[in-house]
């Protein structure tokens, strides 16, 4: 836990030592009254918390805002709905990388039962985004959006970001590597938003490839190896953010 993250209405209220954050402060970091720790408000400022007292199972602290909490990068990920266990890892990792939105979508070859997972309803998805954000020492969680079909997803994003740079990972008919295409687009003038689409376990169908290309997505490869969805998402996000200068 590289930052203790709080919702706005928790600031100024005692924190239970049984809370995950309180337990980390007392049992892992061995904090005592007068000690400081890094903390922040979800979606807001980050700063320093100063413990004023620990008694009767509660931690009282003051919060001093000091920074903007590491805002998210202008990168949106479209993900063909993966296995729930893969989704947990994926959400945590892309949140740590600073992706601003994650759009989960059904695909023609994707397993339909995955979309019926109660992962979202139970709050597990948000917990993974929270964990990734805390790992990064940030206060800003990516937005998570669900779509039934790829067409619905693409239409939604096109309305909001018509001038974005768009890439889709594909090892069947790629037009060069992801890195080559990102560098090329940078030479032609950088967009204010980047979108990367990664298919489900079995990849895209020809119909979906045609739809992606018609929607302005460049089909790109990342070498000859076939990666899991969560691995491909993490690698693709890293390549784009690095080539655009966000990881320097």
Short mmCIF file of C-alpha atoms in Angstrom, two decimals:
data_model
loop_
_atom_site.label_atom_id
_atom_site.label_comp_id
_atom_site.label_asym_id
_atom_site.label_seq_id
_atom_site.Cartn_x
_atom_site.Cartn_y
_atom_site.Cartn_z
CA UNK A 1 0.00 0.00 0.00
CA UNK A 2 1.88 3.04 -1.30
CA UNK A 3 -0.90 5.47 -0.39
CA UNK A 4 -3.83 5.28 2.02
CA UNK A 5 -6.78 6.23 -0.16
CA UNK A 6 -9.98 7.64 1.34
CA UNK A 7 -13.34 8.72 0.03
CA UNK A 8 -14.07 12.40 0.61
CA UNK A 9 -16.54 11.80 3.44
CA UNK A 10 -13.97 9.71 5.36
CA UNK A 11 -11.56 12.61 5.79
CA UNK A 12 -11.81 14.02 9.30
CA UNK A 13 -13.37 10.87 10.72
CA UNK A 14 -11.59 8.27 12.93
CA UNK A 15 -10.23 5.23 11.06
CA UNK A 16 -10.75 1.80 12.59
CA UNK A 17 -7.57 -0.19 13.21
CA UNK A 18 -9.50 -3.16 11.80
CA UNK A 19 -9.92 -1.37 8.47
CA UNK A 20 -7.40 -2.56 5.86
CA UNK A 21 -5.78 0.88 5.84
CA UNK A 22 -5.73 1.16 9.62
CA UNK A 23 -4.29 -2.32 10.00
CA UNK A 24 -1.56 -1.47 7.49
CA UNK A 25 -0.64 1.71 9.35
CA UNK A 26 -0.47 0.06 12.77
CA UNK A 27 0.68 -3.51 12.13
CA UNK A 28 2.80 -3.13 8.98
CA UNK A 29 4.17 0.42 9.19
CA UNK A 30 4.08 0.54 13.03
CA UNK A 31 2.83 4.12 12.99
CA UNK A 32 2.28 5.96 16.28
CA UNK A 33 0.78 9.33 17.28
CA UNK A 34 2.84 12.10 15.71
CA UNK A 35 3.91 9.96 12.75
CA UNK A 36 2.99 10.83 9.17
CA UNK A 37 1.87 8.73 6.22
CA UNK A 38 1.02 9.26 2.55
CA UNK A 39 -2.70 9.50 1.89
CA UNK A 40 -5.21 11.05 -0.48
CA UNK A 41 -8.82 11.54 -1.48
CA UNK A 42 -10.25 9.34 -4.23
CA UNK A 43 -10.41 11.43 -7.39
CA UNK A 44 -8.71 14.35 -5.67
CA UNK A 45 -5.59 15.54 -3.90
CA UNK A 46 -2.81 13.48 -2.36
CA UNK A 47 -0.83 14.62 0.62
CA UNK A 48 0.31 13.82 4.13
CA UNK A 49 -1.69 12.41 6.99
CA UNK A 50 -0.50 13.08 10.54
CA UNK A 51 -1.71 10.74 13.27
CA UNK A 52 -2.95 12.70 16.29
CA UNK A 53 -4.00 9.75 18.43
CA UNK A 54 -4.67 6.01 18.46
CA UNK A 55 -7.11 4.86 21.11
CA UNK A 56 -10.11 2.61 21.61
CA UNK A 57 -9.46 0.90 18.30
CA UNK A 58 -9.48 4.05 16.18
CA UNK A 59 -6.87 6.23 14.48
CA UNK A 60 -7.44 9.98 14.37
CA UNK A 61 -5.44 11.89 11.79
CA UNK A 62 -5.16 15.26 10.05
CA UNK A 63 -4.85 15.52 6.27
CA UNK A 64 -2.72 18.10 4.42
CA UNK A 65 -3.21 18.14 0.61
CA UNK A 66 0.02 18.60 -1.35
CA UNK A 67 -0.41 17.37 -4.95
CA UNK A 68 -2.94 16.46 -7.64
CA UNK A 69 -2.59 12.75 -6.89
CA UNK A 70 -1.05 11.65 -10.23
CA UNK A 71 -3.86 12.14 -12.78
CA UNK A 72 -4.57 9.32 -15.23
CA UNK A 73 -3.11 9.19 -18.72
CA UNK A 74 -5.22 9.74 -21.88
CA UNK A 75 -5.34 6.05 -22.75
CA UNK A 76 -8.54 4.01 -23.03
CA UNK A 77 -8.48 0.22 -23.14
CA UNK A 78 -11.15 -1.87 -24.87
CA UNK A 79 -11.02 -5.43 -23.55
CA UNK A 80 -12.87 -8.47 -24.86
CA UNK A 81 -14.36 -9.84 -21.63
CA UNK A 82 -11.81 -12.33 -20.19
CA UNK A 83 -12.10 -15.01 -17.53
CA UNK A 84 -13.04 -13.41 -14.17
CA UNK A 85 -9.73 -14.42 -12.57
CA UNK A 86 -7.86 -12.82 -15.47
CA UNK A 87 -10.04 -9.73 -15.26
CA UNK A 88 -9.04 -9.15 -11.64
CA UNK A 89 -5.34 -9.11 -12.52
CA UNK A 90 -5.96 -7.04 -15.64
CA UNK A 91 -7.90 -4.32 -13.82
CA UNK A 92 -5.30 -4.04 -11.09
CA UNK A 93 -2.41 -3.77 -13.55
CA UNK A 94 -3.94 -1.26 -15.98
CA UNK A 95 -5.02 0.89 -13.05
CA UNK A 96 -1.44 0.88 -11.79
CA UNK A 97 -0.27 1.94 -15.26
CA UNK A 98 -2.64 4.92 -15.24
CA UNK A 99 -5.17 4.00 -17.94
CA UNK A 100 -8.11 6.41 -17.70
CA UNK A 101 -10.94 4.12 -18.85
CA UNK A 102 -11.50 0.38 -19.26
CA UNK A 103 -14.31 -0.75 -21.56
CA UNK A 104 -15.25 -4.40 -21.19
CA UNK A 105 -17.14 -5.78 -24.16
CA UNK A 106 -18.66 -8.96 -25.40
CA UNK A 107 -17.07 -10.36 -28.57
CA UNK A 108 -18.16 -12.95 -31.11
CA UNK A 109 -15.62 -15.53 -29.96
CA UNK A 110 -15.67 -14.61 -26.27
CA UNK A 111 -17.18 -16.94 -23.71
CA UNK A 112 -20.67 -15.54 -23.01
CA UNK A 113 -20.80 -16.88 -19.47
CA UNK A 114 -17.90 -14.61 -18.43
CA UNK A 115 -20.14 -11.58 -18.86
CA UNK A 116 -22.59 -13.05 -16.35
CA UNK A 117 -19.97 -13.03 -13.61
CA UNK A 118 -21.04 -11.17 -10.48
CA UNK A 119 -17.56 -9.67 -10.25
CA UNK A 120 -18.93 -6.19 -10.94
CA UNK A 121 -21.95 -6.48 -8.67
CA UNK A 122 -19.89 -7.68 -5.71
CA UNK A 123 -17.55 -4.74 -5.98
CA UNK A 124 -14.56 -6.98 -6.72
CA UNK A 125 -13.82 -5.10 -9.94
CA UNK A 126 -13.71 -1.78 -8.13
CA UNK A 127 -11.49 -3.37 -5.47
CA UNK A 128 -8.97 -4.37 -8.15
CA UNK A 129 -8.99 -0.85 -9.62
CA UNK A 130 -8.53 0.50 -6.10
CA UNK A 131 -5.60 -1.87 -5.45
CA UNK A 132 -3.87 -0.86 -8.67
CA UNK A 133 -4.36 2.82 -7.94
CA UNK A 134 -2.96 2.43 -4.44
CA UNK A 135 -0.01 0.47 -5.81
CA UNK A 136 0.77 3.42 -8.11
CA UNK A 137 0.55 5.92 -5.26
CA UNK A 138 -2.28 7.66 -7.13
CA UNK A 139 -5.71 8.90 -6.08
CA UNK A 140 -7.48 8.53 -9.43
CA UNK A 141 -9.34 5.31 -10.35
CA UNK A 142 -10.02 4.45 -14.00
CA UNK A 143 -13.63 4.46 -15.12
CA UNK A 144 -15.05 0.99 -15.83
CA UNK A 145 -17.72 0.60 -18.54
CA UNK A 146 -19.59 -2.48 -19.80
CA UNK A 147 -20.83 -3.12 -23.37
CA UNK A 148 -22.76 -6.07 -24.76
CA UNK A 149 -21.13 -5.91 -28.20
CA UNK A 150 -18.00 -4.51 -29.80
CA UNK A 151 -20.12 -2.39 -32.13
CA UNK A 152 -21.84 -0.71 -29.17
CA UNK A 153 -18.48 -0.07 -27.57
CA UNK A 154 -16.92 1.46 -30.70
CA UNK A 155 -19.95 3.65 -31.34
CA UNK A 156 -19.89 4.97 -27.78
CA UNK A 157 -16.23 5.90 -27.93
CA UNK A 158 -16.49 7.39 -31.42
CA UNK A 159 -19.14 9.83 -30.21
CA UNK A 160 -16.95 10.94 -27.33
CA UNK A 161 -13.51 10.84 -28.94
CA UNK A 162 -13.86 11.13 -32.73
CA UNK A 163 -10.28 12.34 -33.21
CA UNK A 164 -8.52 9.77 -31.04
CA UNK A 165 -5.68 7.52 -32.19
CA UNK A 166 -7.01 3.98 -32.39
CA UNK A 167 -5.14 0.66 -32.30
CA UNK A 168 -6.38 -2.93 -32.18
CA UNK A 169 -4.13 -5.86 -31.39
CA UNK A 170 -4.36 -8.66 -33.95
CA UNK A 171 -1.94 -11.41 -34.94
CA UNK A 172 -3.87 -12.48 -38.06
CA UNK A 173 -3.63 -9.49 -40.38
CA UNK A 174 -1.61 -6.79 -38.60
CA UNK A 175 -0.44 -3.69 -40.46
CA UNK A 176 2.95 -3.64 -38.77
CA UNK A 177 3.80 -3.65 -35.09
CA UNK A 178 2.08 -1.59 -32.42
CA UNK A 179 5.31 0.27 -31.71
CA UNK A 180 5.84 1.15 -35.38
CA UNK A 181 2.31 2.50 -35.74
CA UNK A 182 2.45 4.52 -32.53
CA UNK A 183 5.72 6.16 -33.63
CA UNK A 184 4.25 6.84 -37.07
CA UNK A 185 1.16 8.50 -35.66
CA UNK A 186 3.31 10.62 -33.36
CA UNK A 187 5.22 11.92 -36.39
CA UNK A 188 1.94 12.96 -37.98
CA UNK A 189 0.75 14.89 -34.94
CA UNK A 190 -0.35 13.55 -31.58
CA UNK A 191 -3.98 13.11 -30.55
CA UNK A 192 -5.36 14.08 -27.16
CA UNK A 193 -6.67 10.53 -26.57
CA UNK A 194 -5.44 7.04 -27.46
CA UNK A 195 -7.56 3.89 -27.59
CA UNK A 196 -6.25 0.32 -27.66
CA UNK A 197 -8.52 -2.67 -28.30
CA UNK A 198 -7.59 -6.18 -27.16
CA UNK A 199 -9.77 -9.16 -28.06
CA UNK A 200 -10.91 -11.99 -25.82
CA UNK A 201 -9.03 -15.29 -25.54
CA UNK A 202 -9.83 -16.44 -29.09
CA UNK A 203 -9.17 -13.07 -30.68
CA UNK A 204 -11.25 -11.20 -33.25
CA UNK A 205 -13.39 -12.63 -36.06
CA UNK A 206 -12.96 -11.30 -39.61
CA UNK A 207 -16.23 -9.42 -39.16
CA UNK A 208 -14.85 -7.71 -36.06
CA UNK A 209 -11.56 -6.92 -37.81
CA UNK A 210 -13.51 -5.29 -40.62
CA UNK A 211 -15.57 -3.33 -38.09
CA UNK A 212 -12.47 -2.14 -36.26
CA UNK A 213 -10.75 -1.01 -39.45
CA UNK A 214 -13.91 0.73 -40.66
CA UNK A 215 -14.01 2.54 -37.31
CA UNK A 216 -10.45 3.81 -37.78
CA UNK A 217 -8.51 1.26 -35.74
CA UNK A 218 -5.12 0.17 -37.07
CA UNK A 219 -4.62 -3.59 -36.67
CA UNK A 220 -1.24 -4.07 -34.98
CA UNK A 221 0.89 -6.97 -33.84
CA UNK A 222 3.24 -7.44 -30.89
CA UNK A 223 5.48 -10.19 -32.15
CA UNK A 224 4.75 -13.80 -32.99
CA UNK A 225 3.86 -15.03 -29.50
CA UNK A 226 0.22 -15.38 -28.45
CA UNK A 227 -0.39 -13.71 -25.09
CA UNK A 228 -3.16 -13.96 -22.56
CA UNK A 229 -5.62 -11.10 -22.66
CA UNK A 230 -4.35 -9.49 -19.45
CA UNK A 231 -0.73 -9.81 -20.58
CA UNK A 232 -1.48 -8.29 -23.97
CA UNK A 233 -3.36 -5.41 -22.34
CA UNK A 234 -0.50 -4.60 -19.98
CA UNK A 235 2.14 -4.82 -22.71
CA UNK A 236 0.10 -2.75 -25.17
CA UNK A 237 -0.59 -0.04 -22.59
CA UNK A 238 3.10 0.07 -21.67
CA UNK A 239 4.19 0.41 -25.31
CA UNK A 240 1.76 3.23 -26.06
CA UNK A 241 2.47 5.16 -22.87
CA UNK A 242 6.20 4.76 -23.34
CA UNK A 243 6.19 5.84 -26.97
CA UNK A 244 4.03 8.84 -26.11
CA UNK A 245 6.51 9.90 -23.42
CA UNK A 246 4.42 9.25 -20.33
CA UNK A 247 6.84 6.71 -18.81
CA UNK A 248 9.99 8.79 -19.13
#
